[in-house]
Structures are given as structure tokens and as C-alpha cells.
Amino acid sequence: MNRDQARALDAADPLAPLRSQFVLPDGVIYLDGNSLGALPRATPAAIADAAERQWGDRLIRSWNEGWIDAPQRLGAAIAPLIGAGQSEVIVGDSTSANLFKLLVAALRIDPARRAIVSETGNFPTDLHIAEGAIGCVDGATLNAVPRGALLDALGDDTAVLMLTHVHYKTGERFDMAALTAAAHAAGALVLWDLSHSTGAVAVDLTGAGADLAVGCTYKYLNGGPGAPAFLYVAERWQDRLASPLSGWMGHAEPFAFADAYRPAPGMTRWLAGTPPILAMTALESGLSLWHDLDRDALWAKSAALFDILAAAGKAHDLTCITPSDPATRGSHISFRHPDAYAITQALIGRGVIGDFRDPDVLRLGLTPLYLSHEDVWRAGEILGEVTATGSWRDPRFAQRLAVT
Ligand SMILES: *Cc1c(COP(=O)(O)O)cnc(C)c1O
């Protein structure tokens, strides 16, 4: 590919106008939207309105003017992106907290089934939270095994199979329908972490027959740093599971101010405390970009962007660890290199912002909402220059930062 070819693809790209909906600094090619999505242009004004008019002027009246039902409203906006029904998703807390709520609930269904099965090398918080969850339920265990041993690990003591749909490091994607069916055949539930999938690939929880899911909104949904996460419970489970964080916002009648907890019907029971309205305002602004979006065009563009970087990596002998078949990966590309950290820093020094994943992975996120083919082509050129010239050997690129 050359620059003219990349520009021709941009000229024919129906999604190209979306880029102007984002704030992106000059001189930066942002390949980290899989970790912190870019700022939508409309978001600062939305936050200002929430602060100045809704909070400043309307004061507490705003709870009845759209604040109190924000968790349900935002959940309904996310639902079509994950193949869920409008009343199967709610927004609140972090992905970590939501994992905890669902895992403990799943462990409490059947005393004969007290094992969580998961994958070694899963995203750290998923395994850390599972460790915490088993400590809250008598006899519960965590069995994390390599990907290839998952099916054998399922048994008649399995309560829940907890997997991350798209792997944060390699970008590998599980076959959601097949793994869900395997969990069900063993009599277990399945819990999908969709953090690297939502807004990145087509997801169909209903079609797969999935039971439970969580996911992040500050990555491909551009909700802002630490934006509240979502939680999904299939309708058939909603009355049978209850949150261990039995807070008043999940109560059937929070403003009856009763002593005893009584879970609300539907998804509301998964709320614990008062929703963070300023953060939800930013998220709602990010979600508004997904209305009427041609998502199939988005997934196709992600695949085209991938091919551009895959070719650049291949031309410079970089080892790509992300599957080449778009149906089996997410929307980022990862290369393995012993000096991946320094290469990542050298790229950032040249305005190409990607990230490093320990111990040896250079990860480059491909967000078709706001990246052009020319951006990605140019990033591939710079990647080639950095590796070919060895400019990453400069000692300043070896200094580790707190957040990588
Ligand atoms: C980003 C990510 C999270 C983030 O969890 P937080 O509670 O928001 O820190 C969790 N799981 C996976 C798989 C992720 O990629």
C-alpha cells in the first residue's frame, strides 16, 4: 500500500465523516482507543450542561429530570451493540465491581456447583476479582486453565465459565456460541467480559444464548476515563439472581426507606449506590455516536485497517500474534518483540500512540470510528522506520512509566 491507495480508500469510506466528531490532537496518530477511547467533540458541552444547568440551576430537581433512570437508559443504548434486549443491560460501577456481583450471584445458585472456570492469562482484574468472589462463598474455588484445556475443566461442579471474549493482549476472540454451548452442556452458566469487544466487533449475546456479561465503556465506546461499566443478565435469570452488593439503589422501593432489603425487579437490582451522573453524562455523549451507525461498515473498516498494519509489520519482520482471520480477533493488532517496550516509546515519540503489554507485546488499537486508512498507513511507515533504523535503542525509551 502507498499513500495514494490509502487516500483512495478514505475517499470511498462512508464512515470518514465520523472523524470530525472527535477531538484528536494534531501530529498524533492515536492507536490506543482500545484502552482509552478518544474524546467526542460533543462531550465537553454535555458535561458543562450537566454541571451548570442540571446541577447548578435545576439542583436536586434534576433527579426527576433524567438523572435517576440514567443507568437503565444508558443500558438500553448499549443493548443493540451486544445483541441484548433493552431491559437486559444496566450501567453502573466498574467492570471489576460488576464481575464481583455476577460471580458471587452465580456461585450462590447451586451448592453442588461452586467452581469458577476461567483462563490463565485472562485480564488481571477478572482473575483477581474471581479470587475475591470465591472467598465470599463457602467451598467456592477458582480453576484457571490454559485456553486449550477449558472444555476439559468444565464439570458437574462448575457454577460459571468466566471468559474475556477478545483477549486484551493477543486480540484472539473466543467463539462465543460454542463456548456458551459447552458451558451449558456441563450445566454451568457463562459470563462474558466484553471489554475489548463492545464497539470493536459484532457481539450477539442473545444469539449465543449467553447468561451473564460485563464490559467496559471507556475503550471503544469513548465514555471517558473510568466511565461506568455495564452489566448484562439474560432475562430468564433476572428473577433468580441477586446482587451481593445489596445497596439501596437496587432496592424495590429505595424511597420507602425500609430497614430490610428487597431486590428491585429486572436489572435495577444490580445497582448499589447513587449513580455518578457527571461520568454518565460523558458516557451518554459517547454512546450517541452509535445511533444509526452502519456497524457492518465499521467492522469491515476495522479489518481493512488491520490488513494495512499487518502488512507493514510483515515487511519489517515483526511477529504478529493476532489471528489473521477477522472472525477470530478483536480490533487491535499485537506484535511480539523482545524490545517491545522501547519500540512503543519510540513510536510515541514519533506521535504514534500505542501501548506495551508485559512482557514483550506492542499493541496497536484500530478504532474505525476516528482513524483513517491514511493514518494507519502512516503509522505503518513510522513503525517500519523505527524498527529499520533501530531508533528505539535510545536509552530514554527504556525508562518505564507507571502506566504503560
Ligand atoms: C479494560 C478491562 C477491564 C477494566 O476493568 P475496570 O474495572 O474498569 O478497571 C476489565 N476486564 C477486561 C477484560 C478489560 O479489558
Short mmCIF file of C-alpha atoms and ligand atoms in Angstrom, two decimals:
data_model
loop_
_atom_site.label_atom_id
_atom_site.label_comp_id
_atom_site.label_asym_id
_atom_site.label_seq_id
_atom_site.Cartn_x
_atom_site.Cartn_y
_atom_site.Cartn_z
CA MET A 1 0.00 0.00 0.00
CA ASN A 2 1.11 3.55 -0.67
CA ARG A 3 -0.28 6.90 0.44
CA ASP A 4 -2.41 7.36 -2.68
CA GLN A 5 -4.03 3.98 -2.23
CA ALA A 6 -4.78 4.77 1.42
CA ARG A 7 -6.30 8.10 0.40
CA ALA A 8 -8.44 6.39 -2.22
CA LEU A 9 -9.84 4.09 0.48
CA ASP A 10 -10.59 7.15 2.64
CA ALA A 11 -12.35 8.89 -0.23
CA ALA A 12 -14.65 5.87 -0.61
CA ASP A 13 -15.16 5.38 3.15
CA PRO A 14 -18.77 6.08 4.26
CA LEU A 15 -17.53 6.38 7.87
CA ALA A 16 -14.90 9.03 7.14
CA PRO A 17 -17.09 11.98 8.29
CA LEU A 18 -17.23 10.50 11.82
CA ARG A 19 -13.67 11.57 12.46
CA SER A 20 -14.76 15.20 12.73
CA GLN A 21 -16.93 14.19 15.71
CA PHE A 22 -13.78 13.62 17.78
CA VAL A 23 -11.11 15.85 19.27
CA LEU A 24 -7.73 14.50 18.19
CA PRO A 25 -4.51 16.47 18.63
CA ASP A 26 -2.52 17.46 15.55
CA GLY A 27 0.54 15.36 14.91
CA VAL A 28 -0.83 12.34 16.77
CA ILE A 29 -1.97 9.05 15.29
CA TYR A 30 -3.98 7.56 18.11
CA LEU A 31 -3.73 3.77 18.21
CA ASP A 32 -4.83 3.35 21.82
CA GLY A 33 -8.59 3.74 21.54
CA ASN A 34 -8.82 0.16 22.81
CA SER A 35 -7.53 1.40 26.17
CA LEU A 36 -8.89 4.95 26.42
CA GLY A 37 -11.23 5.99 23.62
CA ALA A 38 -10.81 9.49 22.18
CA LEU A 39 -12.85 12.49 23.34
CA PRO A 40 -16.06 13.03 21.34
CA ARG A 41 -16.38 16.65 20.27
CA ALA A 42 -19.83 16.98 21.88
CA THR A 43 -18.76 15.68 25.29
CA PRO A 44 -17.27 18.80 26.94
CA ALA A 45 -20.50 20.76 26.26
CA ALA A 46 -22.59 17.86 27.60
CA ILE A 47 -20.54 17.80 30.80
CA ALA A 48 -20.80 21.59 31.09
CA ASP A 49 -24.59 21.39 30.71
CA ALA A 50 -24.83 18.69 33.36
CA ALA A 51 -22.75 20.78 35.73
CA GLU A 52 -24.05 24.29 35.08
CA ARG A 53 -27.69 23.85 34.13
CA GLN A 54 -28.70 20.46 35.54
CA TRP A 55 -26.68 20.66 38.77
CA GLY A 56 -26.19 24.40 39.16
CA ASP A 57 -29.65 25.60 38.19
CA ARG A 58 -32.02 22.65 38.48
CA LEU A 59 -30.27 21.32 41.59
CA ILE A 60 -31.92 18.29 43.18
CA ARG A 61 -34.91 18.53 40.84
CA SER A 62 -32.66 17.01 38.17
CA TRP A 63 -33.01 13.58 39.75
CA ASN A 64 -36.54 13.56 38.35
CA GLU A 65 -35.43 15.16 35.07
CA GLY A 66 -33.36 12.31 33.66
CA TRP A 67 -30.77 11.51 36.30
CA ILE A 68 -32.38 8.69 38.26
CA ASP A 69 -33.05 6.50 35.24
CA ALA A 70 -29.68 7.13 33.54
CA PRO A 71 -28.40 3.60 34.42
CA GLN A 72 -31.35 1.97 32.60
CA ARG A 73 -31.34 4.48 29.71
CA LEU A 74 -27.63 4.02 29.03
CA GLY A 75 -28.03 0.26 29.34
CA ALA A 76 -30.73 0.34 26.66
CA ALA A 77 -28.37 2.34 24.41
CA ILE A 78 -25.64 -0.28 24.80
CA ALA A 79 -28.00 -3.26 24.34
CA PRO A 80 -28.03 -3.26 20.50
CA LEU A 81 -24.22 -3.24 20.41
CA ILE A 82 -24.07 -6.54 22.31
CA GLY A 83 -27.16 -8.30 20.98
CA ALA A 84 -29.11 -7.84 24.21
CA GLY A 85 -32.70 -6.86 24.89
CA GLN A 86 -33.43 -3.29 26.03
CA SER A 87 -34.20 -4.46 29.57
CA GLU A 88 -31.22 -6.79 29.95
CA VAL A 89 -28.44 -4.21 30.43
CA ILE A 90 -27.74 -1.66 33.14
CA VAL A 91 -24.87 0.81 33.55
CA GLY A 92 -23.08 1.44 36.82
CA ASP A 93 -19.95 0.75 38.86
CA SER A 94 -16.76 -0.55 37.25
CA THR A 95 -16.24 -3.70 35.24
CA SER A 96 -14.36 -5.09 38.25
CA ALA A 97 -17.26 -4.43 40.65
CA ASN A 98 -19.78 -5.85 38.18
CA LEU A 99 -17.72 -9.01 37.77
CA PHE A 100 -17.79 -9.43 41.54
CA LYS A 101 -21.55 -9.02 41.75
CA LEU A 102 -22.26 -11.54 38.99
CA LEU A 103 -19.68 -14.12 40.08
CA VAL A 104 -20.90 -14.23 43.68
CA ALA A 105 -24.50 -14.41 42.47
CA ALA A 106 -23.64 -17.28 40.10
CA LEU A 107 -21.76 -19.16 42.84
CA ARG A 108 -24.81 -18.97 45.11
CA ILE A 109 -27.28 -20.63 42.72
CA ASP A 110 -26.46 -24.27 43.49
CA PRO A 111 -24.42 -25.55 46.46
CA ALA A 112 -23.26 -28.51 44.34
CA ARG A 113 -21.68 -26.12 41.83
CA ARG A 114 -19.10 -23.93 43.45
CA ALA A 115 -16.29 -23.68 40.85
CA ILE A 116 -15.45 -20.76 38.61
CA VAL A 117 -13.61 -21.90 35.47
CA SER A 118 -11.51 -19.33 33.64
CA GLU A 119 -8.44 -18.87 31.50
CA THR A 120 -4.88 -18.34 32.73
CA GLY A 121 -3.64 -15.08 31.27
CA ASN A 122 -7.14 -13.59 31.38
CA PHE A 123 -7.24 -9.84 32.03
CA PRO A 124 -5.78 -9.46 35.56
CA THR A 125 -8.80 -7.91 37.25
CA ASP A 126 -11.03 -10.79 36.12
CA LEU A 127 -8.88 -13.35 37.93
CA HIS A 128 -8.26 -11.07 40.92
CA ILE A 129 -11.99 -10.45 41.36
CA ALA A 130 -12.70 -14.18 40.99
CA GLU A 131 -10.22 -14.82 43.81
CA GLY A 132 -12.12 -12.34 45.95
CA ALA A 133 -15.50 -13.77 44.98
CA ILE A 134 -14.62 -17.35 45.98
CA GLY A 135 -13.60 -16.02 49.39
CA CYS A 136 -17.20 -14.89 49.90
CA VAL A 137 -18.90 -18.23 49.18
CA ASP A 138 -18.30 -21.39 51.25
CA GLY A 139 -16.49 -24.11 49.32
CA ALA A 140 -16.01 -22.00 46.19
CA THR A 141 -12.93 -22.50 44.02
CA LEU A 142 -11.28 -20.88 41.02
CA ASN A 143 -9.88 -23.12 38.31
CA ALA A 144 -7.92 -21.11 35.74
CA VAL A 145 -6.51 -23.24 32.92
CA PRO A 146 -4.93 -22.55 29.52
CA ARG A 147 -7.31 -21.89 26.65
CA GLY A 148 -6.91 -25.38 25.19
CA ALA A 149 -7.89 -27.05 28.49
CA LEU A 150 -11.11 -25.10 29.11
CA LEU A 151 -13.53 -27.71 27.82
CA ASP A 152 -11.97 -30.43 29.96
CA ALA A 153 -12.10 -28.19 33.01
CA LEU A 154 -15.89 -27.90 32.84
CA GLY A 155 -17.66 -30.42 35.07
CA ASP A 156 -20.59 -31.06 37.34
CA ASP A 157 -19.10 -28.78 40.00
CA THR A 158 -18.81 -25.80 37.62
CA ALA A 159 -21.02 -22.87 38.50
CA VAL A 160 -19.79 -20.46 35.87
CA LEU A 161 -17.38 -20.27 32.98
CA MET A 162 -15.92 -16.74 33.02
CA LEU A 163 -14.12 -15.67 29.85
CA THR A 164 -12.98 -12.49 28.17
CA HIS A 165 -14.39 -12.59 24.65
CA VAL A 166 -11.49 -10.73 22.97
CA HIS A 167 -8.12 -11.19 24.64
CA TYR A 168 -6.62 -7.87 25.70
CA LYS A 169 -3.11 -8.86 24.70
CA THR A 170 -3.28 -11.14 21.67
CA GLY A 171 -6.63 -9.96 20.31
CA GLU A 172 -7.82 -13.57 19.97
CA ARG A 173 -11.59 -13.90 20.05
CA PHE A 174 -13.46 -16.87 21.50
CA ASP A 175 -16.30 -18.47 19.61
CA MET A 176 -18.99 -17.16 21.94
CA ALA A 177 -21.74 -19.52 20.79
CA ALA A 178 -19.53 -22.62 21.00
CA LEU A 179 -18.11 -21.86 24.46
CA THR A 180 -21.54 -20.89 25.76
CA ALA A 181 -22.96 -24.19 24.48
CA ALA A 182 -20.10 -26.09 26.13
CA ALA A 183 -20.76 -24.41 29.48
CA HIS A 184 -24.46 -25.16 29.19
CA ALA A 185 -23.80 -28.80 28.27
CA ALA A 186 -21.87 -29.08 31.55
CA GLY A 187 -24.79 -27.49 33.41
CA ALA A 188 -22.89 -24.24 34.07
CA LEU A 189 -23.57 -20.59 33.33
CA VAL A 190 -21.32 -18.46 31.20
CA LEU A 191 -20.14 -14.93 32.00
CA TRP A 192 -18.56 -12.97 29.13
CA ASP A 193 -16.30 -9.98 29.70
CA LEU A 194 -16.93 -7.82 26.64
CA SER A 195 -14.47 -5.04 27.48
CA HIS A 196 -12.43 -5.47 24.30
CA SER A 197 -15.43 -6.47 22.17
CA THR A 198 -18.10 -3.82 22.70
CA GLY A 199 -17.90 -1.35 19.84
CA ALA A 200 -14.99 -3.35 18.39
CA VAL A 201 -16.67 -6.42 16.90
CA ALA A 202 -20.20 -7.72 16.34
CA VAL A 203 -21.50 -9.30 19.55
CA ASP A 204 -24.70 -11.32 19.84
CA LEU A 205 -25.33 -12.39 23.42
CA THR A 206 -28.90 -13.44 22.66
CA GLY A 207 -27.92 -15.44 19.58
CA ALA A 208 -25.21 -17.22 21.57
CA GLY A 209 -27.59 -17.96 24.44
CA ALA A 210 -25.25 -16.26 26.92
CA ASP A 211 -26.30 -15.87 30.55
CA LEU A 212 -24.22 -13.04 32.00
CA ALA A 213 -21.86 -10.35 30.74
CA VAL A 214 -19.97 -7.25 31.80
CA GLY A 215 -17.98 -4.71 29.86
CA CYS A 216 -16.08 -1.51 29.79
CA THR A 217 -17.27 1.78 28.25
CA TYR A 218 -14.10 3.90 28.25
CA LYS A 219 -12.46 1.86 25.46
CA TYR A 220 -14.33 1.57 22.15
CA LEU A 221 -17.41 3.40 23.50
CA ASN A 222 -15.47 6.60 24.25
CA GLY A 223 -17.15 7.20 27.61
CA GLY A 224 -14.15 8.90 29.22
CA PRO A 225 -11.51 7.78 31.75
CA GLY A 226 -13.07 5.43 34.32
CA ALA A 227 -16.54 5.69 32.73
CA PRO A 228 -19.13 3.44 34.41
CA ALA A 229 -19.30 -0.11 33.08
CA PHE A 230 -22.27 -2.22 32.00
CA LEU A 231 -23.73 -5.43 33.27
CA TYR A 232 -25.99 -7.89 31.41
CA VAL A 233 -28.22 -10.62 32.79
CA ALA A 234 -30.34 -12.68 30.36
CA GLU A 235 -33.99 -12.15 31.08
CA ARG A 236 -34.50 -15.79 32.13
CA TRP A 237 -32.07 -15.29 35.04
CA GLN A 238 -33.18 -11.88 36.22
CA ASP A 239 -35.53 -13.05 38.98
CA ARG A 240 -33.24 -15.84 40.13
CA LEU A 241 -30.03 -13.93 40.80
CA ALA A 242 -29.41 -11.23 43.35
CA SER A 243 -26.52 -8.85 43.88
CA PRO A 244 -24.28 -9.39 46.92
CA LEU A 245 -23.86 -5.59 46.97
CA SER A 246 -27.43 -5.09 48.14
CA GLY A 247 -27.49 -1.31 48.16
CA TRP A 248 -30.48 0.98 48.33
CA MET A 249 -30.43 1.91 44.62
CA GLY A 250 -31.08 -1.77 43.87
CA HIS A 251 -33.97 -1.91 46.32
CA ALA A 252 -37.51 -2.39 45.02
CA GLU A 253 -38.54 0.87 46.73
CA PRO A 254 -35.47 2.92 47.67
CA PHE A 255 -37.58 5.84 48.79
CA ALA A 256 -39.69 3.75 51.13
CA PHE A 257 -36.59 3.89 53.37
CA ALA A 258 -37.21 0.39 54.71
CA ASP A 259 -34.80 -1.45 57.02
CA ALA A 260 -34.97 -4.73 55.12
CA TYR A 261 -33.54 -5.20 51.64
CA ARG A 262 -35.90 -6.29 48.89
CA PRO A 263 -34.32 -6.52 45.42
CA ALA A 264 -35.90 -4.49 42.64
CA PRO A 265 -37.31 -6.41 39.69
CA GLY A 266 -35.35 -6.57 36.45
CA MET A 267 -31.85 -5.12 36.12
CA THR A 268 -32.27 -2.36 38.69
CA ARG A 269 -31.29 -4.76 41.49
CA TRP A 270 -27.70 -4.69 40.19
CA LEU A 271 -27.31 -1.07 41.20
CA ALA A 272 -25.76 -0.46 44.60
CA GLY A 273 -25.27 3.23 45.30
CA THR A 274 -26.16 6.56 43.73
CA PRO A 275 -25.24 6.75 40.03
CA PRO A 276 -22.30 9.02 39.08
CA ILE A 277 -24.18 11.49 36.90
CA LEU A 278 -21.25 13.55 35.60
CA ALA A 279 -19.48 10.39 34.40
CA MET A 280 -22.71 9.03 32.94
CA THR A 281 -23.23 12.28 31.06
CA ALA A 282 -19.89 11.84 29.29
CA LEU A 283 -20.72 8.23 28.50
CA GLU A 284 -24.15 9.11 27.12
CA SER A 285 -22.50 11.62 24.80
CA GLY A 286 -20.10 8.92 23.54
CA LEU A 287 -22.96 6.46 23.07
CA SER A 288 -24.97 8.93 20.99
CA LEU A 289 -22.43 8.45 18.17
CA TRP A 290 -23.61 4.85 17.81
CA HIS A 291 -27.21 5.70 16.91
CA ASP A 292 -27.87 4.94 13.23
CA LEU A 293 -24.30 3.87 12.65
CA ASP A 294 -23.64 1.29 9.94
CA ARG A 295 -21.93 -1.21 12.22
CA ASP A 296 -21.20 -3.69 9.45
CA ALA A 297 -19.25 -0.96 7.65
CA LEU A 298 -17.37 -0.35 10.89
CA TRP A 299 -16.33 -3.98 11.30
CA ALA A 300 -15.26 -4.12 7.64
CA LYS A 301 -13.16 -0.99 8.08
CA SER A 302 -11.53 -2.44 11.18
CA ALA A 303 -10.47 -5.44 9.07
CA ALA A 304 -9.09 -3.17 6.34
CA LEU A 305 -7.09 -1.13 8.88
CA PHE A 306 -5.74 -4.35 10.36
CA ASP A 307 -4.51 -5.52 6.97
CA ILE A 308 -2.56 -2.28 6.45
CA LEU A 309 -0.64 -2.66 9.74
CA ALA A 310 -0.25 -6.41 9.36
CA ALA A 311 1.45 -5.82 6.00
CA ALA A 312 3.74 -3.14 7.50
CA GLY A 313 4.70 -5.47 10.36
CA LYS A 314 5.39 -8.32 7.96
CA ALA A 315 7.58 -6.12 5.78
CA HIS A 316 9.75 -5.43 8.83
CA ASP A 317 9.87 -8.98 10.21
CA LEU A 318 7.71 -8.23 13.23
CA THR A 319 5.92 -11.25 14.68
CA CYS A 320 2.17 -10.68 14.66
CA ILE A 321 0.44 -12.61 17.45
CA THR A 322 -3.11 -11.60 16.48
CA PRO A 323 -5.11 -14.05 14.34
CA SER A 324 -5.36 -13.05 10.70
CA ASP A 325 -8.99 -14.16 10.29
CA PRO A 326 -11.19 -11.18 11.28
CA ALA A 327 -13.85 -13.55 12.67
CA THR A 328 -11.43 -14.78 15.32
CA ARG A 329 -9.98 -11.49 16.57
CA GLY A 330 -10.91 -8.10 18.00
CA SER A 331 -9.99 -4.65 16.69
CA HIS A 332 -6.35 -4.34 17.68
CA ILE A 333 -3.12 -5.82 16.37
CA SER A 334 -0.26 -7.01 18.54
CA PHE A 335 3.34 -7.68 17.67
CA ARG A 336 5.81 -9.59 19.80
CA HIS A 337 9.35 -8.26 20.09
CA PRO A 338 11.95 -8.57 22.91
CA ASP A 339 12.26 -4.77 22.93
CA ALA A 340 8.57 -4.02 22.54
CA TYR A 341 8.66 -1.51 25.40
CA ALA A 342 11.33 0.69 23.82
CA ILE A 343 9.69 0.39 20.40
CA THR A 344 6.37 1.52 21.90
CA GLN A 345 8.05 4.53 23.50
CA ALA A 346 9.94 5.39 20.29
CA LEU A 347 6.64 5.28 18.37
CA ILE A 348 5.02 7.57 20.93
CA GLY A 349 8.00 9.88 20.45
CA ARG A 350 7.07 10.00 16.75
CA GLY A 351 3.39 10.72 17.52
CA VAL A 352 2.10 7.17 17.07
CA ILE A 353 0.42 6.34 20.37
CA GLY A 354 0.02 2.63 21.01
CA ASP A 355 0.85 0.69 24.14
CA PHE A 356 3.01 -2.04 25.58
CA ARG A 357 1.77 -5.16 27.32
CA ASP A 358 4.20 -7.02 29.51
CA PRO A 359 6.49 -8.76 28.78
CA ASP A 360 7.04 -8.26 25.05
CA VAL A 361 3.92 -7.07 23.26
CA LEU A 362 3.43 -3.91 21.20
CA ARG A 363 -0.32 -3.36 20.96
CA LEU A 364 -1.90 -1.04 18.40
CA GLY A 365 -5.63 -0.31 18.60
CA LEU A 366 -7.66 0.17 15.43
CA THR A 367 -10.74 2.30 16.00
CA PRO A 368 -12.55 2.75 12.69
CA LEU A 369 -14.77 5.50 14.16
CA TYR A 370 -11.96 8.03 14.05
CA LEU A 371 -8.95 6.55 12.24
CA SER A 372 -8.45 6.98 8.53
CA HIS A 373 -6.73 4.48 6.27
CA GLU A 374 -4.07 7.12 5.70
CA ASP A 375 -3.49 7.44 9.47
CA VAL A 376 -2.92 3.73 9.76
CA TRP A 377 -0.80 3.58 6.62
CA ARG A 378 1.35 6.40 8.04
CA ALA A 379 1.62 4.58 11.39
CA GLY A 380 2.86 1.52 9.49
CA GLU A 381 5.50 3.66 7.74
CA ILE A 382 6.70 5.04 11.07
CA LEU A 383 6.72 1.57 12.63
CA GLY A 384 8.89 0.47 9.73
CA GLU A 385 11.29 3.40 10.17
CA VAL A 386 11.60 2.87 13.92
CA THR A 387 12.36 -0.84 13.55
CA ALA A 388 14.60 -0.48 10.48
CA THR A 389 16.74 2.32 11.90
CA GLY A 390 16.83 0.94 15.46
CA SER A 391 15.94 4.42 16.75
CA TRP A 392 14.22 2.70 19.70
CA ARG A 393 17.68 1.84 21.11
CA ASP A 394 17.94 5.37 22.55
CA PRO A 395 18.21 4.80 26.35
CA ARG A 396 15.43 7.28 27.11
CA PHE A 397 12.95 4.87 25.52
CA ALA A 398 13.81 2.16 28.07
CA GLN A 399 12.59 4.14 31.10
CA ARG A 400 9.46 2.51 32.50
CA LEU A 401 6.45 4.69 33.24
CA ALA A 402 3.86 3.91 35.94
CA VAL A 403 1.08 3.35 33.42
CA THR A 404 2.16 1.60 30.27
C1 LIG B 1 -10.29 -2.87 30.47
C2 LIG B 1 -10.77 -4.17 31.06
C3 LIG B 1 -11.32 -4.20 32.33
C4 LIG B 1 -11.35 -2.95 33.15
O1 LIG B 1 -11.88 -3.11 34.41
P1 LIG B 1 -12.04 -1.82 35.35
O2 LIG B 1 -12.80 -2.30 36.49
O3 LIG B 1 -12.69 -0.75 34.53
O4 LIG B 1 -10.66 -1.36 35.70
C5 LIG B 1 -11.77 -5.42 32.81
N1 LIG B 1 -11.70 -6.54 32.06
C6 LIG B 1 -11.16 -6.53 30.82
C7 LIG B 1 -11.11 -7.78 30.01
C8 LIG B 1 -10.67 -5.35 30.29
O5 LIG B 1 -10.13 -5.33 29.07
#
